[in-house]
Amino acid sequence: MSLSPSRRRALRAGFLFVPLTVALLAAACVPQTILPADCDAPSVTRQATLVGERLSPEQTDICRGQGVQFEITVDAAGVLHLHGYDDEAPAQAVEAGQTVTLAFAATRAGQFHIEFHGATADMEIGILTVHER
Ligand SMILES: [Cu+2]
C-alpha cells in the first residue's frame, strides 16, 4: 500500500505538529520568574498602604543585594513586622495614618510575610518577594 504525495505531506506535518505542541505546553507550564525592572539598581524604594486587612499592593518585589526603603502607610495603630528580616528591619510601632519606613539590605532571597499586629488581631497583610537574580 502506498500513500499519495498529499497524504504523505499531511502525515509529515502531523509528526512535526505533535512534538511542537508538546514543547509549547511544557514551556507554558514552567513557572516564569519575572524580575522587577529595577533589579540592577543598588537601592530601591517601595510603597504600600494598609487598607483594612491587606496591603495595596499586596505583593512587593525586590532583588537580592538591593538596599530597600519600604514605606508602609497604615490606617490603624499597631506593630509592623517583616518576618525573616527581624534583625535588619526590627518591628515598628505605628499610629493610624502614619507612614513607617523599613530600611534594610535585602541579603536573603525568598518570600517574606509582612504582618500587622493590631489592637485586636494579628494579620498577615502582604508578601515581600526578594528575587534571586
Ligand atoms: Cu509578626
mmCIF file of N, CA and C and ligand atoms in Angstrom:
data_model
loop_
_atom_site.group_PDB
_atom_site.id
_atom_site.type_symbol
_atom_site.label_atom_id
_atom_site.label_comp_id
_atom_site.label_asym_id
_atom_site.label_seq_id
_atom_site.Cartn_x
_atom_site.Cartn_y
_atom_site.Cartn_z
ATOM 1 N N MET A 1 0.843 -1.196 0.000
ATOM 2 C CA MET A 1 0.000 0.000 0.000
ATOM 3 C C MET A 1 0.876 1.244 0.000
ATOM 4 N N SER A 2 0.585 2.195 -0.873
ATOM 5 C CA SER A 2 1.372 3.428 -0.899
ATOM 6 C C SER A 2 0.454 4.635 -0.703
ATOM 7 N N LEU A 3 0.999 5.674 -0.103
ATOM 8 C CA LEU A 3 0.223 6.889 0.169
ATOM 9 C C LEU A 3 0.427 7.899 -0.940
ATOM 10 N N SER A 4 -0.601 8.667 -1.170
ATOM 11 C CA SER A 4 -0.481 9.727 -2.168
ATOM 12 C C SER A 4 0.465 10.806 -1.631
ATOM 13 N N PRO A 5 1.107 11.594 -2.513
ATOM 14 C CA PRO A 5 2.018 12.643 -2.037
ATOM 15 C C PRO A 5 1.355 13.616 -1.064
ATOM 16 N N SER A 6 0.109 13.959 -1.308
ATOM 17 C CA SER A 6 -0.531 14.933 -0.409
ATOM 18 C C SER A 6 -0.784 14.312 0.972
ATOM 19 N N ARG A 7 -1.127 13.024 0.991
ATOM 20 C CA ARG A 7 -1.363 12.325 2.254
ATOM 21 C C ARG A 7 -0.050 12.233 3.032
ATOM 22 N N ARG A 8 1.047 11.984 2.285
ATOM 23 C CA ARG A 8 2.357 11.885 2.924
ATOM 24 C C ARG A 8 2.751 13.233 3.545
ATOM 25 N N ARG A 9 2.445 14.333 2.816
ATOM 26 C CA ARG A 9 2.751 15.679 3.347
ATOM 27 C C ARG A 9 1.959 15.947 4.629
ATOM 28 N N ALA A 10 0.706 15.533 4.632
ATOM 29 C CA ALA A 10 -0.154 15.753 5.804
ATOM 30 C C ALA A 10 0.379 14.971 7.014
ATOM 31 N N LEU A 11 0.834 13.745 6.738
ATOM 32 C CA LEU A 11 1.387 12.923 7.820
ATOM 33 C C LEU A 11 2.651 13.572 8.393
ATOM 34 N N ARG A 12 3.515 14.041 7.487
ATOM 35 C CA ARG A 12 4.763 14.666 7.921
ATOM 36 C C ARG A 12 4.460 15.916 8.760
ATOM 37 N N ALA A 13 3.491 16.696 8.352
ATOM 38 C CA ALA A 13 3.097 17.898 9.100
ATOM 39 C C ALA A 13 2.615 17.502 10.492
ATOM 40 N N GLY A 14 1.880 16.389 10.566
ATOM 41 C CA GLY A 14 1.391 15.891 11.853
ATOM 42 C C GLY A 14 2.530 15.511 12.772
ATOM 43 N N PHE A 15 3.567 14.849 12.200
ATOM 44 C CA PHE A 15 4.716 14.448 13.009
ATOM 45 C C PHE A 15 5.448 15.653 13.573
ATOM 46 N N LEU A 16 5.426 16.774 12.847
ATOM 47 C CA LEU A 16 6.060 17.998 13.346
ATOM 48 C C LEU A 16 5.162 18.690 14.364
ATOM 49 N N PHE A 17 3.874 18.647 14.084
ATOM 50 C CA PHE A 17 2.918 19.381 14.916
ATOM 51 C C PHE A 17 2.878 18.851 16.347
ATOM 52 N N VAL A 18 2.871 17.514 16.495
ATOM 53 C CA VAL A 18 2.735 16.920 17.828
ATOM 54 C C VAL A 18 3.890 17.305 18.758
ATOM 55 N N PRO A 19 5.163 17.066 18.366
ATOM 56 C CA PRO A 19 6.240 17.465 19.300
ATOM 57 C C PRO A 19 6.299 18.965 19.546
ATOM 58 N N LEU A 20 5.947 19.748 18.531
ATOM 59 C CA LEU A 20 5.951 21.201 18.706
ATOM 60 C C LEU A 20 4.912 21.609 19.754
ATOM 61 N N THR A 21 3.742 21.007 19.683
ATOM 62 C CA THR A 21 2.681 21.298 20.655
ATOM 63 C C THR A 21 3.110 20.887 22.053
ATOM 64 N N VAL A 22 3.720 19.697 22.167
ATOM 65 C CA VAL A 22 4.184 19.219 23.476
ATOM 66 C C VAL A 22 5.227 20.184 24.035
ATOM 67 N N ALA A 23 6.148 20.638 23.185
ATOM 68 C CA ALA A 23 7.200 21.558 23.643
ATOM 69 C C ALA A 23 6.609 22.881 24.113
ATOM 70 N N LEU A 24 5.626 23.386 23.385
ATOM 71 C CA LEU A 24 4.998 24.659 23.769
ATOM 72 C C LEU A 24 4.243 24.529 25.084
ATOM 73 N N LEU A 25 3.532 23.421 25.252
ATOM 74 C CA LEU A 25 2.790 23.198 26.500
ATOM 75 C C LEU A 25 3.749 23.083 27.678
ATOM 76 N N ALA A 26 4.866 22.378 27.481
ATOM 77 C CA ALA A 26 5.843 22.216 28.557
ATOM 78 C C ALA A 26 6.412 23.574 28.954
ATOM 79 N N ALA A 27 6.713 24.411 27.960
ATOM 80 C CA ALA A 27 7.268 25.736 28.247
ATOM 81 C C ALA A 27 6.258 26.584 29.014
ATOM 82 N N ALA A 28 4.984 26.450 28.689
ATOM 83 C CA ALA A 28 3.947 27.234 29.338
ATOM 84 C C ALA A 28 3.746 26.817 30.790
ATOM 85 N N CYS A 29 4.099 25.565 31.119
ATOM 86 C CA CYS A 29 3.883 25.051 32.477
ATOM 87 C C CYS A 29 5.034 25.377 33.417
ATOM 88 N N VAL A 30 6.192 25.761 32.876
ATOM 89 C CA VAL A 30 7.326 26.116 33.728
ATOM 90 C C VAL A 30 7.037 27.474 34.345
ATOM 91 N N PRO A 31 7.120 27.579 35.693
ATOM 92 C CA PRO A 31 6.838 28.878 36.303
ATOM 93 C C PRO A 31 7.806 29.945 35.803
ATOM 94 N N GLN A 32 7.275 31.064 35.377
ATOM 95 C CA GLN A 32 8.106 32.136 34.853
ATOM 96 C C GLN A 32 8.430 33.100 35.993
ATOM 97 N N THR A 33 9.708 33.377 36.161
ATOM 98 C CA THR A 33 10.095 34.359 37.152
ATOM 99 C C THR A 33 10.321 35.680 36.446
ATOM 100 N N ILE A 34 9.506 36.637 36.769
ATOM 101 C CA ILE A 34 9.660 37.957 36.161
ATOM 102 C C ILE A 34 10.313 38.855 37.196
ATOM 103 N N LEU A 35 11.547 39.264 36.880
ATOM 104 C CA LEU A 35 12.276 40.116 37.805
ATOM 105 C C LEU A 35 11.749 41.544 37.720
ATOM 106 N N PRO A 36 11.827 42.281 38.845
ATOM 107 C CA PRO A 36 11.444 43.686 38.791
ATOM 108 C C PRO A 36 12.328 44.422 37.778
ATOM 109 N N ALA A 37 11.780 45.427 37.122
ATOM 110 C CA ALA A 37 12.501 46.160 36.075
ATOM 111 C C ALA A 37 13.754 46.846 36.622
ATOM 112 N N ASP A 38 13.726 47.221 37.927
ATOM 113 C CA ASP A 38 14.866 47.940 38.502
ATOM 114 C C ASP A 38 15.776 47.018 39.319
ATOM 115 N N CYS A 39 15.833 45.760 38.913
ATOM 116 C CA CYS A 39 16.610 44.747 39.637
ATOM 117 C C CYS A 39 18.106 45.088 39.717
ATOM 118 N N ASP A 40 18.608 45.849 38.744
ATOM 119 C CA ASP A 40 20.034 46.184 38.732
ATOM 120 C C ASP A 40 20.356 47.421 39.567
ATOM 121 N N ALA A 41 19.337 48.146 40.014
ATOM 122 C CA ALA A 41 19.570 49.344 40.821
ATOM 123 C C ALA A 41 20.111 48.942 42.192
ATOM 124 N N PRO A 42 21.136 49.666 42.691
ATOM 125 C CA PRO A 42 21.695 49.309 44.003
ATOM 126 C C PRO A 42 20.712 49.527 45.144
ATOM 127 N N SER A 43 19.807 50.491 44.983
ATOM 128 C CA SER A 43 18.811 50.690 46.029
ATOM 129 C C SER A 43 17.460 51.037 45.414
ATOM 130 N N VAL A 44 16.419 50.632 46.100
ATOM 131 C CA VAL A 44 15.064 50.867 45.595
ATOM 132 C C VAL A 44 14.152 51.318 46.731
ATOM 133 N N THR A 45 13.106 52.026 46.347
ATOM 134 C CA THR A 45 12.075 52.424 47.291
ATOM 135 C C THR A 45 10.763 51.786 46.858
ATOM 136 N N ARG A 46 10.054 51.236 47.821
ATOM 137 C CA ARG A 46 8.737 50.665 47.526
ATOM 138 C C ARG A 46 7.737 51.260 48.505
ATOM 139 N N GLN A 47 6.495 51.395 48.051
ATOM 140 C CA GLN A 47 5.447 51.916 48.919
ATOM 141 C C GLN A 47 4.267 50.962 48.946
ATOM 142 N N ALA A 48 3.623 50.914 50.083
ATOM 143 C CA ALA A 48 2.399 50.124 50.197
ATOM 144 C C ALA A 48 1.539 50.760 51.275
ATOM 145 N N THR A 49 0.248 50.571 51.133
ATOM 146 C CA THR A 49 -0.696 51.147 52.088
ATOM 147 C C THR A 49 -1.594 50.060 52.643
ATOM 148 N N LEU A 50 -1.703 50.053 53.947
ATOM 149 C CA LEU A 50 -2.604 49.086 54.578
ATOM 150 C C LEU A 50 -4.015 49.664 54.610
ATOM 151 N N VAL A 51 -4.905 48.955 53.943
ATOM 152 C CA VAL A 51 -6.315 49.334 53.949
ATOM 153 C C VAL A 51 -7.094 48.118 54.436
ATOM 154 N N GLY A 52 -7.648 48.239 55.639
ATOM 155 C CA GLY A 52 -8.359 47.091 56.203
ATOM 156 C C GLY A 52 -7.375 45.999 56.589
ATOM 157 N N GLU A 53 -7.461 44.858 55.901
ATOM 158 C CA GLU A 53 -6.612 43.727 56.285
ATOM 159 C C GLU A 53 -5.512 43.411 55.294
ATOM 160 N N ARG A 54 -5.444 44.165 54.178
ATOM 161 C CA ARG A 54 -4.440 43.854 53.172
ATOM 162 C C ARG A 54 -3.679 45.092 52.754
ATOM 163 N N LEU A 55 -2.402 44.867 52.382
ATOM 164 C CA LEU A 55 -1.617 45.950 51.808
ATOM 165 C C LEU A 55 -2.017 46.138 50.354
ATOM 166 N N SER A 56 -1.885 47.355 49.899
ATOM 167 C CA SER A 56 -2.072 47.643 48.490
ATOM 168 C C SER A 56 -0.806 48.354 47.999
ATOM 169 N N PRO A 57 -0.024 47.761 47.101
ATOM 170 C CA PRO A 57 -0.200 46.403 46.570
ATOM 171 C C PRO A 57 0.127 45.346 47.630
ATOM 172 N N GLU A 58 -0.474 44.186 47.447
ATOM 173 C CA GLU A 58 -0.300 43.107 48.418
ATOM 174 C C GLU A 58 1.074 42.451 48.268
ATOM 175 N N GLN A 59 1.558 42.467 47.043
ATOM 176 C CA GLN A 59 2.823 41.803 46.710
ATOM 177 C C GLN A 59 3.857 42.854 46.336
ATOM 178 N N THR A 60 5.017 42.818 47.011
ATOM 179 C CA THR A 60 6.093 43.742 46.683
ATOM 180 C C THR A 60 7.313 42.928 46.267
ATOM 181 N N ASP A 61 7.963 43.369 45.201
ATOM 182 C CA ASP A 61 9.089 42.616 44.636
ATOM 183 C C ASP A 61 10.358 43.455 44.613
ATOM 184 N N ILE A 62 11.441 42.851 45.092
ATOM 185 C CA ILE A 62 12.751 43.474 45.010
ATOM 186 C C ILE A 62 13.757 42.362 44.666
ATOM 187 N N CYS A 63 15.031 42.736 44.559
ATOM 188 C CA CYS A 63 16.046 41.738 44.219
ATOM 189 C C CYS A 63 17.100 41.652 45.311
ATOM 190 N N ARG A 64 17.639 40.446 45.473
ATOM 191 C CA ARG A 64 18.664 40.230 46.486
ATOM 192 C C ARG A 64 19.855 41.141 46.185
ATOM 193 N N GLY A 65 20.411 41.729 47.227
ATOM 194 C CA GLY A 65 21.561 42.611 47.079
ATOM 195 C C GLY A 65 21.178 44.079 47.064
ATOM 196 N N GLN A 66 19.890 44.366 46.996
ATOM 197 C CA GLN A 66 19.466 45.759 46.953
ATOM 198 C C GLN A 66 19.285 46.344 48.353
ATOM 199 N N GLY A 67 19.556 47.642 48.451
ATOM 200 C CA GLY A 67 19.192 48.381 49.648
ATOM 201 C C GLY A 67 17.741 48.790 49.475
ATOM 202 N N VAL A 68 16.935 48.586 50.496
ATOM 203 C CA VAL A 68 15.492 48.783 50.340
ATOM 204 C C VAL A 68 14.960 49.808 51.332
ATOM 205 N N GLN A 69 14.148 50.708 50.815
ATOM 206 C CA GLN A 69 13.367 51.613 51.664
ATOM 207 C C GLN A 69 11.919 51.206 51.413
ATOM 208 N N PHE A 70 11.329 50.551 52.364
ATOM 209 C CA PHE A 70 9.964 50.062 52.190
ATOM 210 C C PHE A 70 9.044 50.928 53.057
ATOM 211 N N GLU A 71 8.317 51.822 52.404
ATOM 212 C CA GLU A 71 7.470 52.775 53.119
ATOM 213 C C GLU A 71 6.046 52.229 53.190
ATOM 214 N N ILE A 72 5.590 52.040 54.395
ATOM 215 C CA ILE A 72 4.253 51.468 54.578
ATOM 216 C C ILE A 72 3.387 52.426 55.385
ATOM 217 N N THR A 73 2.249 52.753 54.813
ATOM 218 C CA THR A 73 1.282 53.632 55.485
ATOM 219 C C THR A 73 0.155 52.756 56.022
ATOM 220 N N VAL A 74 -0.222 53.003 57.265
ATOM 221 C CA VAL A 74 -1.260 52.164 57.873
ATOM 222 C C VAL A 74 -2.476 52.999 58.264
ATOM 223 N N ASP A 75 -3.603 52.324 58.389
ATOM 224 C CA ASP A 75 -4.838 53.031 58.739
ATOM 225 C C ASP A 75 -5.306 52.700 60.158
ATOM 226 N N ALA A 76 -4.407 52.059 60.924
ATOM 227 C CA ALA A 76 -4.756 51.725 62.305
ATOM 228 C C ALA A 76 -3.463 51.651 63.120
ATOM 229 N N ALA A 77 -3.597 51.749 64.425
ATOM 230 C CA ALA A 77 -2.427 51.646 65.285
ATOM 231 C C ALA A 77 -2.044 50.185 65.463
ATOM 232 N N GLY A 78 -0.741 49.924 65.492
ATOM 233 C CA GLY A 78 -0.287 48.550 65.680
ATOM 234 C C GLY A 78 1.213 48.449 65.527
ATOM 235 N N VAL A 79 1.670 47.243 65.236
ATOM 236 C CA VAL A 79 3.099 46.999 65.043
ATOM 237 C C VAL A 79 3.297 46.327 63.686
ATOM 238 N N LEU A 80 4.193 46.912 62.881
ATOM 239 C CA LEU A 80 4.520 46.340 61.578
ATOM 240 C C LEU A 80 5.731 45.435 61.719
ATOM 241 N N HIS A 81 5.668 44.314 61.048
ATOM 242 C CA HIS A 81 6.687 43.302 61.241
ATOM 243 C C HIS A 81 6.953 42.573 59.937
ATOM 244 N N LEU A 82 8.205 42.579 59.515
ATOM 245 C CA LEU A 82 8.599 41.849 58.311
ATOM 246 C C LEU A 82 9.292 40.562 58.740
ATOM 247 N N HIS A 83 8.585 39.481 58.607
ATOM 248 C CA HIS A 83 9.119 38.184 59.029
ATOM 249 C C HIS A 83 10.331 37.785 58.214
ATOM 250 N N GLY A 84 11.350 37.290 58.879
ATOM 251 C CA GLY A 84 12.540 36.826 58.178
ATOM 252 C C GLY A 84 13.609 37.893 58.066
ATOM 253 N N TYR A 85 13.223 39.140 58.310
ATOM 254 C CA TYR A 85 14.201 40.233 58.326
ATOM 255 C C TYR A 85 14.105 40.965 59.668
ATOM 256 N N ASP A 86 13.792 40.209 60.696
ATOM 257 C CA ASP A 86 13.575 40.787 62.023
ATOM 258 C C ASP A 86 14.787 41.575 62.532
ATOM 259 N N ASP A 87 15.991 41.054 62.262
ATOM 260 C CA ASP A 87 17.190 41.726 62.762
ATOM 261 C C ASP A 87 17.503 42.983 61.962
ATOM 262 N N GLU A 88 17.385 42.883 60.626
ATOM 263 C CA GLU A 88 17.727 44.014 59.754
ATOM 264 C C GLU A 88 16.677 45.135 59.825
ATOM 265 N N ALA A 89 15.421 44.745 59.932
ATOM 266 C CA ALA A 89 14.329 45.726 59.973
ATOM 267 C C ALA A 89 13.424 45.370 61.146
ATOM 268 N N PRO A 90 13.816 45.805 62.357
ATOM 269 C CA PRO A 90 13.028 45.444 63.541
ATOM 270 C C PRO A 90 11.575 45.915 63.437
ATOM 271 N N ALA A 91 10.700 45.174 64.074
ATOM 272 C CA ALA A 91 9.280 45.530 64.095
ATOM 273 C C ALA A 91 9.135 46.959 64.608
ATOM 274 N N GLN A 92 8.182 47.697 64.022
ATOM 275 C CA GLN A 92 7.996 49.099 64.393
ATOM 276 C C GLN A 92 6.554 49.374 64.781
ATOM 277 N N ALA A 93 6.402 50.133 65.869
ATOM 278 C CA ALA A 93 5.067 50.557 66.282
ATOM 279 C C ALA A 93 4.638 51.723 65.399
ATOM 280 N N VAL A 94 3.379 51.721 65.005
ATOM 281 C CA VAL A 94 2.849 52.796 64.152
ATOM 282 C C VAL A 94 1.504 53.264 64.676
ATOM 283 N N GLU A 95 1.205 54.523 64.362
ATOM 284 C CA GLU A 95 -0.105 55.093 64.679
ATOM 285 C C GLU A 95 -0.944 55.116 63.411
ATOM 286 N N ALA A 96 -2.236 55.198 63.570
ATOM 287 C CA ALA A 96 -3.130 55.268 62.408
ATOM 288 C C ALA A 96 -2.771 56.463 61.541
ATOM 289 N N GLY A 97 -2.659 56.245 60.238
ATOM 290 C CA GLY A 97 -2.358 57.314 59.310
ATOM 291 C C GLY A 97 -0.874 57.586 59.144
ATOM 292 N N GLN A 98 -0.063 56.905 59.916
ATOM 293 C CA GLN A 98 1.376 57.138 59.886
ATOM 294 C C GLN A 98 2.060 56.272 58.827
ATOM 295 N N THR A 99 3.179 56.780 58.310
ATOM 296 C CA THR A 99 3.994 56.000 57.374
ATOM 297 C C THR A 99 5.298 55.636 58.072
ATOM 298 N N VAL A 100 5.625 54.373 58.043
ATOM 299 C CA VAL A 100 6.916 53.949 58.597
ATOM 300 C C VAL A 100 7.774 53.431 57.454
ATOM 301 N N THR A 101 9.080 53.570 57.616
ATOM 302 C CA THR A 101 9.994 53.081 56.595
ATOM 303 C C THR A 101 10.814 51.938 57.176
ATOM 304 N N LEU A 102 10.673 50.787 56.549
ATOM 305 C CA LEU A 102 11.533 49.664 56.898
ATOM 306 C C LEU A 102 12.732 49.769 55.959
ATOM 307 N N ALA A 103 13.901 50.050 56.510
ATOM 308 C CA ALA A 103 15.105 50.211 55.698
ATOM 309 C C ALA A 103 16.053 49.060 56.006
ATOM 310 N N PHE A 104 16.431 48.340 54.967
ATOM 311 C CA PHE A 104 17.308 47.180 55.193
ATOM 312 C C PHE A 104 17.986 46.770 53.890
ATOM 313 N N ALA A 105 19.019 45.962 54.030
ATOM 314 C CA ALA A 105 19.684 45.388 52.863
ATOM 315 C C ALA A 105 19.083 44.012 52.627
ATOM 316 N N ALA A 106 18.620 43.784 51.413
ATOM 317 C CA ALA A 106 17.981 42.501 51.086
ATOM 318 C C ALA A 106 19.056 41.453 50.807
ATOM 319 N N THR A 107 19.517 40.827 51.862
ATOM 320 C CA THR A 107 20.630 39.883 51.719
ATOM 321 C C THR A 107 20.167 38.453 51.458
ATOM 322 N N ARG A 108 18.887 38.186 51.708
ATOM 323 C CA ARG A 108 18.392 36.809 51.525
ATOM 324 C C ARG A 108 17.202 36.796 50.574
ATOM 325 N N ALA A 109 17.273 35.873 49.622
ATOM 326 C CA ALA A 109 16.156 35.734 48.680
ATOM 327 C C ALA A 109 15.060 34.884 49.306
ATOM 328 N N GLY A 110 13.849 35.109 48.855
ATOM 329 C CA GLY A 110 12.733 34.297 49.332
ATOM 330 C C GLY A 110 11.474 35.124 49.431
ATOM 331 N N GLN A 111 10.463 34.497 50.034
ATOM 332 C CA GLN A 111 9.200 35.203 50.239
ATOM 333 C C GLN A 111 9.027 35.441 51.726
ATOM 334 N N PHE A 112 8.738 36.666 52.084
ATOM 335 C CA PHE A 112 8.671 37.047 53.493
ATOM 336 C C PHE A 112 7.321 37.688 53.799
ATOM 337 N N HIS A 113 6.697 37.200 54.847
ATOM 338 C CA HIS A 113 5.380 37.708 55.222
ATOM 339 C C HIS A 113 5.500 39.050 55.928
ATOM 340 N N ILE A 114 4.614 39.943 55.553
ATOM 341 C CA ILE A 114 4.519 41.237 56.235
ATOM 342 C C ILE A 114 3.323 41.120 57.164
ATOM 343 N N GLU A 115 3.561 41.376 58.436
ATOM 344 C CA GLU A 115 2.490 41.211 59.418
ATOM 345 C C GLU A 115 2.157 42.533 60.089
ATOM 346 N N PHE A 116 0.911 42.608 60.492
ATOM 347 C CA PHE A 116 0.467 43.766 61.261
ATOM 348 C C PHE A 116 -0.190 43.246 62.520
ATOM 349 N N HIS A 117 0.414 43.631 63.657
ATOM 350 C CA HIS A 117 -0.133 43.225 64.937
ATOM 351 C C HIS A 117 -0.921 44.409 65.481
ATOM 352 N N GLY A 118 -2.239 44.317 65.338
ATOM 353 C CA GLY A 118 -3.097 45.415 65.756
ATOM 354 C C GLY A 118 -3.618 45.206 67.162
ATOM 355 N N ALA A 119 -4.495 46.124 67.577
ATOM 356 C CA ALA A 119 -5.049 46.071 68.928
ATOM 357 C C ALA A 119 -5.904 44.818 69.117
ATOM 358 N N THR A 120 -6.569 44.397 68.048
ATOM 359 C CA THR A 120 -7.493 43.271 68.202
ATOM 360 C C THR A 120 -7.079 42.018 67.438
ATOM 361 N N ALA A 121 -6.150 42.155 66.490
ATOM 362 C CA ALA A 121 -5.816 40.978 65.687
ATOM 363 C C ALA A 121 -4.391 41.024 65.160
ATOM 364 N N ASP A 122 -3.861 39.841 64.891
ATOM 365 C CA ASP A 122 -2.582 39.708 64.202
ATOM 366 C C ASP A 122 -2.914 39.310 62.769
ATOM 367 N N MET A 123 -2.469 40.112 61.807
ATOM 368 C CA MET A 123 -2.836 39.840 60.421
ATOM 369 C C MET A 123 -1.603 39.707 59.549
ATOM 370 N N GLU A 124 -1.707 38.799 58.605
ATOM 371 C CA GLU A 124 -0.706 38.722 57.552
ATOM 372 C C GLU A 124 -1.245 39.604 56.443
ATOM 373 N N ILE A 125 -0.556 40.726 56.189
ATOM 374 C CA ILE A 125 -1.147 41.733 55.300
ATOM 375 C C ILE A 125 -0.547 41.752 53.897
ATOM 376 N N GLY A 126 0.571 41.061 53.705
ATOM 377 C CA GLY A 126 1.167 41.067 52.373
ATOM 378 C C GLY A 126 2.431 40.227 52.341
ATOM 379 N N ILE A 127 3.045 40.204 51.165
ATOM 380 C CA ILE A 127 4.244 39.400 50.971
ATOM 381 C C ILE A 127 5.322 40.219 50.272
ATOM 382 N N LEU A 128 6.529 40.132 50.798
ATOM 383 C CA LEU A 128 7.681 40.725 50.132
ATOM 384 C C LEU A 128 8.456 39.583 49.476
ATOM 385 N N THR A 129 8.672 39.691 48.176
ATOM 386 C CA THR A 129 9.471 38.677 47.483
ATOM 387 C C THR A 129 10.830 39.280 47.152
ATOM 388 N N VAL A 130 11.878 38.649 47.667
ATOM 389 C CA VAL A 130 13.243 39.046 47.322
ATOM 390 C C VAL A 130 13.719 38.043 46.277
ATOM 391 N N HIS A 131 13.832 38.523 45.041
ATOM 392 C CA HIS A 131 14.197 37.627 43.939
ATOM 393 C C HIS A 131 15.691 37.356 43.907
ATOM 394 N N GLU A 132 16.018 36.132 43.588
ATOM 395 C CA GLU A 132 17.418 35.791 43.287
ATOM 396 C C GLU A 132 17.647 36.279 41.868
ATOM 397 N N ARG A 133 18.775 36.880 41.577
ATOM 398 C CA ARG A 133 18.957 37.338 40.186
ATOM 399 C C ARG A 133 19.791 36.350 39.385
HETATM 400 CU CU CU B 1 4.950 39.286 63.323
#
